[in-house]
Structure formats: structure tokens, C-alpha cells
Coordinates of C-alpha atoms in Angstrom, one line a residue:
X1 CA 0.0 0.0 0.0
X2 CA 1.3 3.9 -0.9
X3 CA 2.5 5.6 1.9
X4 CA 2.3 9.1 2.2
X5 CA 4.3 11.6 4.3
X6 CA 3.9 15.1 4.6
X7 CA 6.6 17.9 6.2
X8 CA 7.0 21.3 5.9
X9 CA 4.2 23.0 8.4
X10 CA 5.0 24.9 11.6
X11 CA 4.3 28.3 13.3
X12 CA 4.0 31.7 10.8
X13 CA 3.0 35.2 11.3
X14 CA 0.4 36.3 9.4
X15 CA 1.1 37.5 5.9
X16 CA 3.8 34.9 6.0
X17 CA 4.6 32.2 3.5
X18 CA 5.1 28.4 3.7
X19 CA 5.6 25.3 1.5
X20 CA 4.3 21.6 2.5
X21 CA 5.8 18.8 0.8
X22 CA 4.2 15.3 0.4
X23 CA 6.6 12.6 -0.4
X24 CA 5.1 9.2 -1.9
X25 CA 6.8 5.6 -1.0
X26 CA 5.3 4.7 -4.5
X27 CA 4.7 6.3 -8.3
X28 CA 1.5 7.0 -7.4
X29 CA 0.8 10.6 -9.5
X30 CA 0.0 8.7 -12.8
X31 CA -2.6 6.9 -11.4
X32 CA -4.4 9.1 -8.5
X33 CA -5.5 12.3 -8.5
X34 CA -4.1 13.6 -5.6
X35 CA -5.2 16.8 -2.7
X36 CA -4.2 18.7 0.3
X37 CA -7.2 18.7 2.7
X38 CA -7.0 20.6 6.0
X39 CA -8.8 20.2 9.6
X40 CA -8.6 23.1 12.2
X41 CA -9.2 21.8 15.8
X42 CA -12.6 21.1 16.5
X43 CA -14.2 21.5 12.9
X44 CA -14.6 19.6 10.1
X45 CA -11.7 18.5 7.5
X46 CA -12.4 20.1 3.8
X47 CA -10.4 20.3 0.7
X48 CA -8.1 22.9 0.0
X49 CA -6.5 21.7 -3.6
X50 CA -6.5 18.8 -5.8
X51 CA -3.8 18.0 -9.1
X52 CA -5.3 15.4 -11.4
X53 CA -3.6 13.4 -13.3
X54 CA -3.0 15.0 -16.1
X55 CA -2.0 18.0 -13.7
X56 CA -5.1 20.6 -13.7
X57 CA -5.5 22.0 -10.0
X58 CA -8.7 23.3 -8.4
X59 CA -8.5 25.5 -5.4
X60 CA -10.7 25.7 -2.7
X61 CA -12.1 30.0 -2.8
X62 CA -10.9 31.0 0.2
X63 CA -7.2 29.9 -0.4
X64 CA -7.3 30.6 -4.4
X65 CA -4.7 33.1 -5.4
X66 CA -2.5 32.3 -2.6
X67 CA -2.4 28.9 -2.6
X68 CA -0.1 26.6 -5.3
X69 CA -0.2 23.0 -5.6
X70 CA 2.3 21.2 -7.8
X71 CA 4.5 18.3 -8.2
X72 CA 7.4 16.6 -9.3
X73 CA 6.8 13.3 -10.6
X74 CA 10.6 12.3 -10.7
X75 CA 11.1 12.8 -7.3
X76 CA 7.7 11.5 -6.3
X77 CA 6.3 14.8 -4.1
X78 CA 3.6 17.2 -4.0
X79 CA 4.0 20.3 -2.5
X80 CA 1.5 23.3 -0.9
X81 CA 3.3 26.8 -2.0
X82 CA 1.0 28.8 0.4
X83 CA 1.4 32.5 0.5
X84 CA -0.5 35.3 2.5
X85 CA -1.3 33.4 5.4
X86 CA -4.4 34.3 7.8
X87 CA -5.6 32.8 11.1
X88 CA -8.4 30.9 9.5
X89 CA -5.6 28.8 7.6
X90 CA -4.5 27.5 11.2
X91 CA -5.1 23.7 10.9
X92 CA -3.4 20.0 10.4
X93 CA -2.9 19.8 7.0
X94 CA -2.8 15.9 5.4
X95 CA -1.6 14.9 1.5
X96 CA -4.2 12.0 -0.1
X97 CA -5.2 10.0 -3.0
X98 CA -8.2 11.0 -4.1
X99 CA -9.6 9.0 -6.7
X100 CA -7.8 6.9 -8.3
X101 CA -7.4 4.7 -11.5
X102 CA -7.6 1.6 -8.8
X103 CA -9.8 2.2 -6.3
X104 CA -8.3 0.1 -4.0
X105 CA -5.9 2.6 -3.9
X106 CA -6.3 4.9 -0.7
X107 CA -3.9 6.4 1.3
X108 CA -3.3 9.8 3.7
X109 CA -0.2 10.9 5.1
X110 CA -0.2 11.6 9.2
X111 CA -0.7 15.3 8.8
X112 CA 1.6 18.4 9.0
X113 CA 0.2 21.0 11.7
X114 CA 0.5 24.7 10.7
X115 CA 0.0 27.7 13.0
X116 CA -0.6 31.1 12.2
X117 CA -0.3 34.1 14.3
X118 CA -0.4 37.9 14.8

């Protein structure tokens, strides 16, 4: 099964930048579209991005134009450029499959926490 491991989060004023990386144990990007979801303590998880296989990106509104998802397929990572961070983007931020061409594919990475603060 595909392991995923993110890195990269940790405390940031606001306005301040930071980039999340999610490494996969397998060549998983050709076959799963893949997403950066994000849960703030106590509230529900949502999506923030998701890179499809052929590499479009969708943004969730309130992080479009500051957010950018990408990846390198060679070296088997995704990464979260985020820019322009507020309080609201305070949460646990996880890298996942999200569907993929065998859906007994499914895997999340333990989550990267990032804290933002006046």
C-alpha cells in the first residue's frame, strides 16, 4: 500500500509564507489524483487543492490566489506553496489519493500541523 508523508508545516506570522511537501513511497501521481485537505481543531476537514492526473488544479475560494499545488513526478512529491497566510488557515494539513485509477488505492499521510499568528 502507498505511503504518504507530509513535512514542511510549523508556526508563521500572518502574511507569512510556507511550503508543504508530500513525499510518496510509490509512483502513485499517474494513477491518482491527488489533494491537500486541511482540519482546524474542532471543525470539520475540507479540501483545499487537488492536481489530477494529467495535472489541472482546483483550489478551494478561500485559499485561491495564494495557494499553489504542484508536483514533481521524478522525485515522487507534491507540494503546498502557500502564501498570504491568515488565522483561518491555522489547521493540520494531510496529503491524499483521491480518486484513483484503482480504487483500491487509498492512502493519507499523518498530517503536518500549521499555525498562524499575529
Amino acid at each position: 500500500q502507498v505511503q504518504l508523508e507530509e513535512s514542511g508545516g510549523g508556526s508563521v506570522e500572518i502574511g507569512g509564507s510556507l511550503k508543504l511537501s508530500c513525499v510518496a513511497s510509490t509512483d502513485i501521481f499517474d494513477v491518482c489524483d491527488m489533494g491537500w485537505y486541511r482540519q482546524p481543531l474542532g471543525k470539520p476537514h475540507f479540501v483545499v487543492s487537488t492536481i489530477r492526473i494529467d495535472g489541472t488544479t482546483d483550489y478551494a475560494a478561500s485559499v485561491k490566489g495564494r495557494f499553489t499545488l504542484s508536483r514533481d513526478n521524478d522525485k515522487k512529491t507534491m507540494y503546498l506553496q502557500m502564501n498570504d497566510l491568515k488565522s483561518d488557515d491555522t489547521a493540520v494539513y494531510y496529503c491524499s489519493t483521491r480518486r484513483c485509477l484503482n480504487p483500491n488505492i487509498n492512502a493519507r499521510g499523518p498530517g503536518t500541523q500549521v499555525t498562524v499568528s499575529s
